[in-house]
Structures are given as C-alpha cells and as structure tokens.
Backbone as JSON, one array per atom type, in Angstrom:
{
  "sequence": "XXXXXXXXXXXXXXXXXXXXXXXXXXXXXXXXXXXXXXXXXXXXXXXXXXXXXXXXXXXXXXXXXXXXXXXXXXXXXXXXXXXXXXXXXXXXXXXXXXXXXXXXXXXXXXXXXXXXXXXXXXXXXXXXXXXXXXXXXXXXXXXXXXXXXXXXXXXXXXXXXXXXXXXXXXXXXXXXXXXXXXXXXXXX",
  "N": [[0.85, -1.18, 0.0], [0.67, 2.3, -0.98], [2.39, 5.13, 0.38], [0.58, 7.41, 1.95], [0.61, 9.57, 3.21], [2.13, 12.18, 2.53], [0.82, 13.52, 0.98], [-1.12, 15.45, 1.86], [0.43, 16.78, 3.34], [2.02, 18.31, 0.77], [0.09, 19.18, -0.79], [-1.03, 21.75, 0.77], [1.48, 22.91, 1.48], [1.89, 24.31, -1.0], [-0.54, 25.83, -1.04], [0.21, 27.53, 1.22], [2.84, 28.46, 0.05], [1.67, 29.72, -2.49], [-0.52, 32.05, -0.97], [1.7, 32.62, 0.28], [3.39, 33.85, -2.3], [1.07, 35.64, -3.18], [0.71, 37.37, -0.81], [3.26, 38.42, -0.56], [3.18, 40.07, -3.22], [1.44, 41.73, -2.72], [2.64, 43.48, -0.6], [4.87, 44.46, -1.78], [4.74, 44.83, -3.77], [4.28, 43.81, -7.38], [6.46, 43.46, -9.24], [8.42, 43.16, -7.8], [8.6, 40.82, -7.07], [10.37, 37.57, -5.7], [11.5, 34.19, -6.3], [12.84, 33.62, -4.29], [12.75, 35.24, -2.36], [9.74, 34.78, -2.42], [9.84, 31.57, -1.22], [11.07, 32.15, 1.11], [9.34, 33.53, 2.7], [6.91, 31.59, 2.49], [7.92, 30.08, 4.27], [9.19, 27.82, 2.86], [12.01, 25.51, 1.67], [13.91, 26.71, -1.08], [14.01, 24.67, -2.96], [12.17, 23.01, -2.01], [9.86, 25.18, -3.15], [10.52, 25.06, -5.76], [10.08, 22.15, -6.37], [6.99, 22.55, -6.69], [6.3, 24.33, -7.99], [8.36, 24.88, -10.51], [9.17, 27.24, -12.25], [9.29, 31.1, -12.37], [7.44, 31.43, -14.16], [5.72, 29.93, -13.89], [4.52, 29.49, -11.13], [3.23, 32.31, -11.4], [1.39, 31.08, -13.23], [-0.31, 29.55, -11.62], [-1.13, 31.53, -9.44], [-2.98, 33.12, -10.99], [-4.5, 31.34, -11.59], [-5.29, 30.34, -9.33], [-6.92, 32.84, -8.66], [-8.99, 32.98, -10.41], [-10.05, 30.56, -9.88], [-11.49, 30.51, -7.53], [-13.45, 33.08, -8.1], [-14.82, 31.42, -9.31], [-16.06, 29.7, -8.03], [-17.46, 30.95, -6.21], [-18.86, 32.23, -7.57], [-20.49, 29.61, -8.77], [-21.69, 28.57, -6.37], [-23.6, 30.31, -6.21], [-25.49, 30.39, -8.45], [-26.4, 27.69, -8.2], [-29.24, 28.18, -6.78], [-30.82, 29.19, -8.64], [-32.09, 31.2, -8.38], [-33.41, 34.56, -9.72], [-30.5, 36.67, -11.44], [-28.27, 35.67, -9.58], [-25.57, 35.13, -10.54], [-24.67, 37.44, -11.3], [-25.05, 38.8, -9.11], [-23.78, 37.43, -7.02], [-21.38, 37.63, -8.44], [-20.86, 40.6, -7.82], [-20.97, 40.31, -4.73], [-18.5, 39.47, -4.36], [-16.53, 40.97, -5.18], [-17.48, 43.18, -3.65], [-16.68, 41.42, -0.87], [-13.67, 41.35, -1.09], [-13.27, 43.96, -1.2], [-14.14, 45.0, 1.22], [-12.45, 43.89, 3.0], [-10.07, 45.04, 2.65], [-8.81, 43.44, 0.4], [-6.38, 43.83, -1.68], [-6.78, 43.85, -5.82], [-6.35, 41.05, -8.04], [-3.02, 40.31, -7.42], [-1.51, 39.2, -8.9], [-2.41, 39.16, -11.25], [-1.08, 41.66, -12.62], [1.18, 41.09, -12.32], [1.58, 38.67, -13.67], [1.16, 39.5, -16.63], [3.04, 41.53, -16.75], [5.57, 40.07, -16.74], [4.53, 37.58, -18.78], [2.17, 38.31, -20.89], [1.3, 36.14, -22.51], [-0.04, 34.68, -19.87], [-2.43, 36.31, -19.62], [-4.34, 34.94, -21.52], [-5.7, 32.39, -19.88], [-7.45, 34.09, -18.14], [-8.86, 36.02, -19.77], [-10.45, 34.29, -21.41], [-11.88, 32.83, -19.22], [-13.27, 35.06, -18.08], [-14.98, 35.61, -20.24], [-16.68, 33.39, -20.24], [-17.64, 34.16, -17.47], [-18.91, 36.22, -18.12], [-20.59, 35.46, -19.97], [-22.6, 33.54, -18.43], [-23.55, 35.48, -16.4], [-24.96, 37.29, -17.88], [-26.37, 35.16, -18.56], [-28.68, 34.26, -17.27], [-29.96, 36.72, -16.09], [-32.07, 39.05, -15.15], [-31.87, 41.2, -16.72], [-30.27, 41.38, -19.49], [-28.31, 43.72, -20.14], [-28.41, 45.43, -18.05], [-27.23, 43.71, -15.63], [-24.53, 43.44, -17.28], [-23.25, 46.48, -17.39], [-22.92, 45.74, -14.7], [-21.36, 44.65, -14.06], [-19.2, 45.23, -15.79], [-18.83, 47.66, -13.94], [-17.97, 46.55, -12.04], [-15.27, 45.83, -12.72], [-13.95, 47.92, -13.69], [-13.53, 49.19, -11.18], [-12.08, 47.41, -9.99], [-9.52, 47.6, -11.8], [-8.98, 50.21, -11.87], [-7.83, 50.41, -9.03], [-5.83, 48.15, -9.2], [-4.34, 49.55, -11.09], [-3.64, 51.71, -9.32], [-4.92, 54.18, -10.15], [-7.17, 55.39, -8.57], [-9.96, 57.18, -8.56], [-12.45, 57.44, -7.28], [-13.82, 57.51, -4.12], [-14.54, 55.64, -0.73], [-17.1, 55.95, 0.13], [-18.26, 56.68, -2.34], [-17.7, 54.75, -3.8], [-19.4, 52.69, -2.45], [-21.55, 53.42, -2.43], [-22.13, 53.48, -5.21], [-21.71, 50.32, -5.94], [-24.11, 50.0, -4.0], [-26.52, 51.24, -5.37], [-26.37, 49.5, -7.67], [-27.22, 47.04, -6.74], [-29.39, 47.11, -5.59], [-30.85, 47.79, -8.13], [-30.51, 45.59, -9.25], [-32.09, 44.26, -7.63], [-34.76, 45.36, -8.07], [-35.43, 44.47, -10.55], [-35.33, 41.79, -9.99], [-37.65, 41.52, -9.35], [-39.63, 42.57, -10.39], [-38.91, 41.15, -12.85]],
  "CA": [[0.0, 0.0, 0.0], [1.59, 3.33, -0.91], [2.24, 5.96, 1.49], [-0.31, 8.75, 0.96], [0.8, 10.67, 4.58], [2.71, 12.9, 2.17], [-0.45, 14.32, -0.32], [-2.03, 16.65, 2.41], [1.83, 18.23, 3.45], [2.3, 18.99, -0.27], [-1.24, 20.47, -1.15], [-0.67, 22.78, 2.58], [2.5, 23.87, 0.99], [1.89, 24.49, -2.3], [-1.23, 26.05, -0.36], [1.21, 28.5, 1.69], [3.33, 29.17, -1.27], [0.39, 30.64, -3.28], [-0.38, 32.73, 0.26], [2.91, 33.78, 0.29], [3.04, 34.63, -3.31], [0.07, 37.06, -3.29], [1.22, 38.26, 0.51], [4.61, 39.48, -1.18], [2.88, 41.13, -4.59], [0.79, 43.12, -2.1], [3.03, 44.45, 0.09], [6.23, 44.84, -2.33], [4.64, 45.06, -5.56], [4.26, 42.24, -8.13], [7.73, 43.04, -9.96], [9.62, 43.34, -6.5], [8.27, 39.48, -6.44], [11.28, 36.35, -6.18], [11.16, 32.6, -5.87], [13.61, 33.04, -3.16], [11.24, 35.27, -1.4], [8.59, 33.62, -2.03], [10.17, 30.7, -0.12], [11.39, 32.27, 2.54], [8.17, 33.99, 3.15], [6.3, 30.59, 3.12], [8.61, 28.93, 5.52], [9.41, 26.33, 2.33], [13.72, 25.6, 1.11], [13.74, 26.82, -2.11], [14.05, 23.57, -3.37], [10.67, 22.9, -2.12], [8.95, 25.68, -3.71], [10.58, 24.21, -7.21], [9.33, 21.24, -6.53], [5.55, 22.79, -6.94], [6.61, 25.4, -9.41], [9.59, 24.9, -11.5], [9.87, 28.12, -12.67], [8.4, 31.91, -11.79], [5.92, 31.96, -14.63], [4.3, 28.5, -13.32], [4.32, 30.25, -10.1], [2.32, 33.05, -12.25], [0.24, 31.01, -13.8], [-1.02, 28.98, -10.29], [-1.83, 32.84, -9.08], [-4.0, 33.79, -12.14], [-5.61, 29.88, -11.41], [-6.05, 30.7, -7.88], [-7.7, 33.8, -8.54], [-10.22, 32.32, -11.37], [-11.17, 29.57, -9.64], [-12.07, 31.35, -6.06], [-14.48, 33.81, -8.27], [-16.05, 30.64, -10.62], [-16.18, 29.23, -6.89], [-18.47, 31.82, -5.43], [-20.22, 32.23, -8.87], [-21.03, 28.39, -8.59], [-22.91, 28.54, -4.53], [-25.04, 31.12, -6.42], [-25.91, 29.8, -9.19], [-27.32, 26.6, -7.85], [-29.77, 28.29, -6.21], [-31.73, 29.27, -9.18], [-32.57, 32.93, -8.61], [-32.8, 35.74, -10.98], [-29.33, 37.65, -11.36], [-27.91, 34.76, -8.82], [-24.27, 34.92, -11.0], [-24.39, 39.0, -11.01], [-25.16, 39.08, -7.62], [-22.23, 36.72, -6.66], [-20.02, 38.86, -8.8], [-21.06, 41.74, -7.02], [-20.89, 40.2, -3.78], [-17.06, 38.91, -4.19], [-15.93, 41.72, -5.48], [-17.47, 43.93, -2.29], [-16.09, 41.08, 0.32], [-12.69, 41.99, -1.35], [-12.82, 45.58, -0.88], [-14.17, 45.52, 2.18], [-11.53, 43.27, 3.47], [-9.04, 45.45, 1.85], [-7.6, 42.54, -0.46], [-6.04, 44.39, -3.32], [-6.73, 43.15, -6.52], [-5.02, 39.48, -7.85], [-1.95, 41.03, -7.97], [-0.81, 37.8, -9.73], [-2.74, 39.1, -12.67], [-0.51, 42.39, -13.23], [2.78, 39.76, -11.95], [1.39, 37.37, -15.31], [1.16, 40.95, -17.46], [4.56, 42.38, -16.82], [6.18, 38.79, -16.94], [4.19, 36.69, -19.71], [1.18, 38.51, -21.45], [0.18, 35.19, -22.55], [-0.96, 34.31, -18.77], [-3.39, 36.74, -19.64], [-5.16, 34.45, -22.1], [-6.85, 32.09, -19.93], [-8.02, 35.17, -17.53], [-9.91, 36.41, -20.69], [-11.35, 33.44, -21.59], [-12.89, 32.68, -18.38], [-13.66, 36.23, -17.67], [-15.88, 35.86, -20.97], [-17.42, 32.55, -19.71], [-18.2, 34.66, -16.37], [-19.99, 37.21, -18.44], [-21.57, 34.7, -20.54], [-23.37, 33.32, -17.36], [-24.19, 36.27, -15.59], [-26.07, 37.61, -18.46], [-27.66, 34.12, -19.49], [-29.64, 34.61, -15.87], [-29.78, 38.31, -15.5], [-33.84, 39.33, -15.65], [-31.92, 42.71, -17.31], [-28.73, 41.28, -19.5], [-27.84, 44.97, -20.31], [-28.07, 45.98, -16.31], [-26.1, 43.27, -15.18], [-23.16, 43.26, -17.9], [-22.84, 47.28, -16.65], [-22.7, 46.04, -13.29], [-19.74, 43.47, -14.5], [-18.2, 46.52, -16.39], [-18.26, 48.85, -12.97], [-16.5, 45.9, -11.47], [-14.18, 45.38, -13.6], [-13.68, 49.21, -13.59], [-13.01, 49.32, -9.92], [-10.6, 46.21, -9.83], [-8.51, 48.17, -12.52], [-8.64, 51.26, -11.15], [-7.34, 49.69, -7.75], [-4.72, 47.16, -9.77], [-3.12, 50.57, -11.56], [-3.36, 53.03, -8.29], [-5.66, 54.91, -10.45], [-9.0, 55.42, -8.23], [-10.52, 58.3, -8.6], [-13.51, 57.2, -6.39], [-13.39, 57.2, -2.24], [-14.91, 54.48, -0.16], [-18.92, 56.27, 0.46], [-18.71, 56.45, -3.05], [-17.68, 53.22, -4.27], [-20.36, 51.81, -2.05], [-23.22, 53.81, -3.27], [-22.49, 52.85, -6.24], [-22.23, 49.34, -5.47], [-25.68, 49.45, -3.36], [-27.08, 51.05, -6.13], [-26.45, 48.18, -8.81], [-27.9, 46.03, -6.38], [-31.09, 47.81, -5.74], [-31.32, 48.12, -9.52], [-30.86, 44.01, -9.52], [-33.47, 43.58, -6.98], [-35.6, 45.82, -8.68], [-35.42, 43.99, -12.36], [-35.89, 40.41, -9.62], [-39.27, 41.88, -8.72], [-40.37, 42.89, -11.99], [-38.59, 39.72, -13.36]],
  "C": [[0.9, 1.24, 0.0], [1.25, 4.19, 0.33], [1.65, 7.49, 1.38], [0.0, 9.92, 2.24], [1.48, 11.93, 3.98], [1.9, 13.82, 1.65], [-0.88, 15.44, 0.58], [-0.66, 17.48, 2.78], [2.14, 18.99, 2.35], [1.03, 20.1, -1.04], [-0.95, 21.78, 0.21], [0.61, 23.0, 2.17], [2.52, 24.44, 0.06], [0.47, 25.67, -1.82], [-0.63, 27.71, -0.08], [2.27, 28.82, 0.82], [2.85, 30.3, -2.29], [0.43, 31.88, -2.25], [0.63, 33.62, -0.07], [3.27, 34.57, -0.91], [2.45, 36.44, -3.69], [0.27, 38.12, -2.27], [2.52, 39.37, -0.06], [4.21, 40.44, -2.31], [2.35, 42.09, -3.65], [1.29, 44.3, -1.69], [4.33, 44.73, -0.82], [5.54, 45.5, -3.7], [4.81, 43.97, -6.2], [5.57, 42.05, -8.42], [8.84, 43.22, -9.13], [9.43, 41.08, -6.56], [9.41, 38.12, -6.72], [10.94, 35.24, -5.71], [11.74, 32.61, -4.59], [12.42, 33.89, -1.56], [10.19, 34.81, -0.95], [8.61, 32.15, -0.87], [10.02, 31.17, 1.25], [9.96, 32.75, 3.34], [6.83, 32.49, 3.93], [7.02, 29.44, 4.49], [9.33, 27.67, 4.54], [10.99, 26.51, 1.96], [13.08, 26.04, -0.7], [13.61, 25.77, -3.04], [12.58, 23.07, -3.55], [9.58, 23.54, -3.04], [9.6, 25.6, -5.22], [10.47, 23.26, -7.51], [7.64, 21.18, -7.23], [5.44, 23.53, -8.07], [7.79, 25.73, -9.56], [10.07, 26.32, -12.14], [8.99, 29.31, -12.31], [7.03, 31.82, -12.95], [4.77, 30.6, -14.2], [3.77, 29.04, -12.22], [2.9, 31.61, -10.2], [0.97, 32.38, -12.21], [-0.72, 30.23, -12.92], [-1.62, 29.98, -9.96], [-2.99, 32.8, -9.67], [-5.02, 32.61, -11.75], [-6.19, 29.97, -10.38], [-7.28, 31.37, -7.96], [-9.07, 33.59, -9.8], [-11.02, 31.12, -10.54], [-11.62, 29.91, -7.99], [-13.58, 32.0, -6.97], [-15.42, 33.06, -8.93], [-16.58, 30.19, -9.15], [-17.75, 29.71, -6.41], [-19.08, 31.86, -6.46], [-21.42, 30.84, -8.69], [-22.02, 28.8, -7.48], [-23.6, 29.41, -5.48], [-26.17, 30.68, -7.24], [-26.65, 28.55, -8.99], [-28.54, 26.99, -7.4], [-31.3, 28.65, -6.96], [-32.4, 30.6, -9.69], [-32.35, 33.48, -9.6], [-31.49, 36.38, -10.57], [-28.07, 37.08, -9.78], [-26.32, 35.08, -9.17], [-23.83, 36.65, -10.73], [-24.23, 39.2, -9.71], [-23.81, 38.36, -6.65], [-21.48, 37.68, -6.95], [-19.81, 40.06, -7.84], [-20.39, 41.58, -5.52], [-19.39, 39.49, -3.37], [-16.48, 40.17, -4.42], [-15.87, 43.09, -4.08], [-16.83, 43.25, -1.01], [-14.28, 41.56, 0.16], [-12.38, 43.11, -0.54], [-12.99, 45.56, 0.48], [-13.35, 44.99, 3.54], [-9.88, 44.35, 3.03], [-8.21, 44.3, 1.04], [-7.62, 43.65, -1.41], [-6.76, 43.44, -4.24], [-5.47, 41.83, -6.59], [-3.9, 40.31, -8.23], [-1.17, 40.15, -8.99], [-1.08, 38.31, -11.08], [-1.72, 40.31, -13.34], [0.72, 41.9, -13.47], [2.43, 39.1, -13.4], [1.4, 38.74, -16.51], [2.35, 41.41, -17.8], [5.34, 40.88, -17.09], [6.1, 37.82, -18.3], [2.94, 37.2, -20.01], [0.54, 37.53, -22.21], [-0.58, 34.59, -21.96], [-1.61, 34.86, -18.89], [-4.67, 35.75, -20.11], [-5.96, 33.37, -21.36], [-8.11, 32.96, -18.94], [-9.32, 35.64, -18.66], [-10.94, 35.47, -20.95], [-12.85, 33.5, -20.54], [-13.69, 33.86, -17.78], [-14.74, 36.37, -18.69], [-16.97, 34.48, -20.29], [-18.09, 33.04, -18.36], [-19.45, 35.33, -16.95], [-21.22, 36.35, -19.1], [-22.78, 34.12, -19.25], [-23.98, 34.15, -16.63], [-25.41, 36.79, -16.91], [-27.02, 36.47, -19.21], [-28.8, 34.15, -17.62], [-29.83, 35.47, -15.54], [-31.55, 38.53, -16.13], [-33.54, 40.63, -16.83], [-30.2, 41.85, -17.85], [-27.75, 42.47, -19.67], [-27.3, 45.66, -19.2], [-26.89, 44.71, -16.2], [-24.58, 43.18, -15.87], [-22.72, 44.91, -17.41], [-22.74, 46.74, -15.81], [-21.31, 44.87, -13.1], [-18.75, 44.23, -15.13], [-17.83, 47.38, -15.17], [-17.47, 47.7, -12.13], [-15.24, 45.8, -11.69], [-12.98, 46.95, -13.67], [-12.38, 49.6, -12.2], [-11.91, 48.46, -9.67], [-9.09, 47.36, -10.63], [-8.09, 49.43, -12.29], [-7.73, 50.83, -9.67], [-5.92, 48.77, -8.03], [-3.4, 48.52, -10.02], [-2.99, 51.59, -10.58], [-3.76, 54.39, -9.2], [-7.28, 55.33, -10.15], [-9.19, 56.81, -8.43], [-12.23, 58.13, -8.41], [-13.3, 56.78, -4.47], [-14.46, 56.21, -2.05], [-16.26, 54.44, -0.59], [-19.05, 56.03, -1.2], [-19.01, 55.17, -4.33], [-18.93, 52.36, -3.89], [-21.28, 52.62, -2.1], [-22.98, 53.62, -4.34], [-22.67, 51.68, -6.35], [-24.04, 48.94, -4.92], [-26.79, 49.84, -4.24], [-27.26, 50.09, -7.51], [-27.02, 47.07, -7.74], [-29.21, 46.08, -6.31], [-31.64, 47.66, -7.31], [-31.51, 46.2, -9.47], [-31.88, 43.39, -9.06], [-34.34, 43.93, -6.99], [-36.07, 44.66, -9.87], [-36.43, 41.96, -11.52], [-37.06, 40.16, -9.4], [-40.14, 41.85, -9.72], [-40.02, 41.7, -12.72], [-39.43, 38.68, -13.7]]
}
C-alpha cells in the first residue's frame, strides 16, 4: 500500500506558497516578487517551492488559477440556487467582500502581465465565460453586464493606483447596482 501521509503536506505547501506569493505582490509590488522570497516567506527551502513550481511563470500562472477559480467558486454557490441575477449578484458580492476586506486586486494578474502577457489568455477566456453566465440569468442582461463593467472598472482602477472614487462612493455605487438588480428580480 503506498504511502499517501505525504499528499495533504504537499497540497498545505503548495497552499502557503500561493499565500505567500500574493502576501509578497501586495506588500512589495508584483515586480519586487522572487522565488527566493517567495520561499522564505512561506517557511518552504527553495528547493521545495521548485518542486511545486519549476519556474516563476508557473508560479504566475497557479496565481491567475487561484484567482479564477475562487471567483467561478463563489459564482457556482449562487448559481445553484436558481434565482434571478444569482451569477451578477455573486459577482457583485465577491468583489465587495474583497474591498471591504481590503484585499487588493489578484496582484498575480498584473505579476502574469509584466512577466508573460500570454498568462493573460486564460483570464480572458474565463472572464468571458463569467460574463456569458451572468447575463444568461440576468432578468436585465444589459443591467447586469454594466454592473460586470463597474467591477471590472473598480478592480482596474485599484490594480493601476488609479482610483478616482473614495470608499462612500464606491459603495453607493455598489448598493445602487444592487437595488437596480433587486428591482429587475421583482419585476422579473
């Protein structure tokens, strides 16, 4: 019988690698970001963390994976549920636990940008498969793809240290795309 006591230490590092990853883009900046850092940060020998990712753009492209499959994540729980504007409303509602957590944006995604502008490509993809879903359930597909555009807005504004919106107003705008969603659910 093989010895499987190893599988849960390597997912829980590879785990805390990621962690440490996104912990270092935050506070340094993406293109301050090294493998050796990255190690040391997670507690792993460098060795270790080229065991999981061989090189920085794999390292990259785990980020960008992280951060896609967290938001299909939370899209999914909504979506089962059936409701009108269920996938919008997720969106919405990941994008405000973010902020109001202060996570930056994935910083991984500007780290895959400046590094390998082809990690962009499956970001797009699935970022169209997001939209595709929110507006195949949206009672309003016009309202909710704006309210996937002012996200998208705000992430990028926030990614380039270009806001030019403060907190009150971020979140009235926010509470108004929701009101507008649970308007359209009524009338729906």
């Amino acid at each position: 019988m093989p010895d499987t006591s190893t599988e849960p230490r390597q997912g829980d590092t590879r785990s805390r690698l990621l962690a440490a990853a996104q912990a270092l883009a935050r506070r340094l900046g993406p293109g301050n970001l090294s493998l050796d850092a990255v190690a040391a940060e997670a507690g792993v020998s460098k060795g270790g963390l080229l065991y999981h990712f061989p090189s920085k753009a794999r390292l990259m492209e785990a980020l960008v994976d992280l951060h896609l499959e967290r938001l299909d994540t939370a899209l999914r729980a909504e979506e089962v549920t059936g409701r009108p504007n269920a996938a919008i409303t997720a969106y919405l509602a990941h994008f405000q636990q973010d902020y109001a957590q202060g996570t930056p944006p994935a910083s991984g995604l500007l780290l895959a940008l400046a590094e390998n502008p082809r990690l962009l490509d499956p970001v797009r993809a699935r970022e169209r498969d997001f939209l595709d879903r929110i507006r195949a359930d949206a009672t309003d597909p016009d309202l909710a793809t704006l309210a996937f555009l002012v996200i998208h807005a705000l992430r990028a504004m926030k990614l380039l240290g270009t806001e030019v919106l403060d907190d009150a107003e971020i979140n009235e705008l926010l509470a108004r795309l929701h009101c507008q969603l649970a308007q359209h659910d009524s009338n729906g």
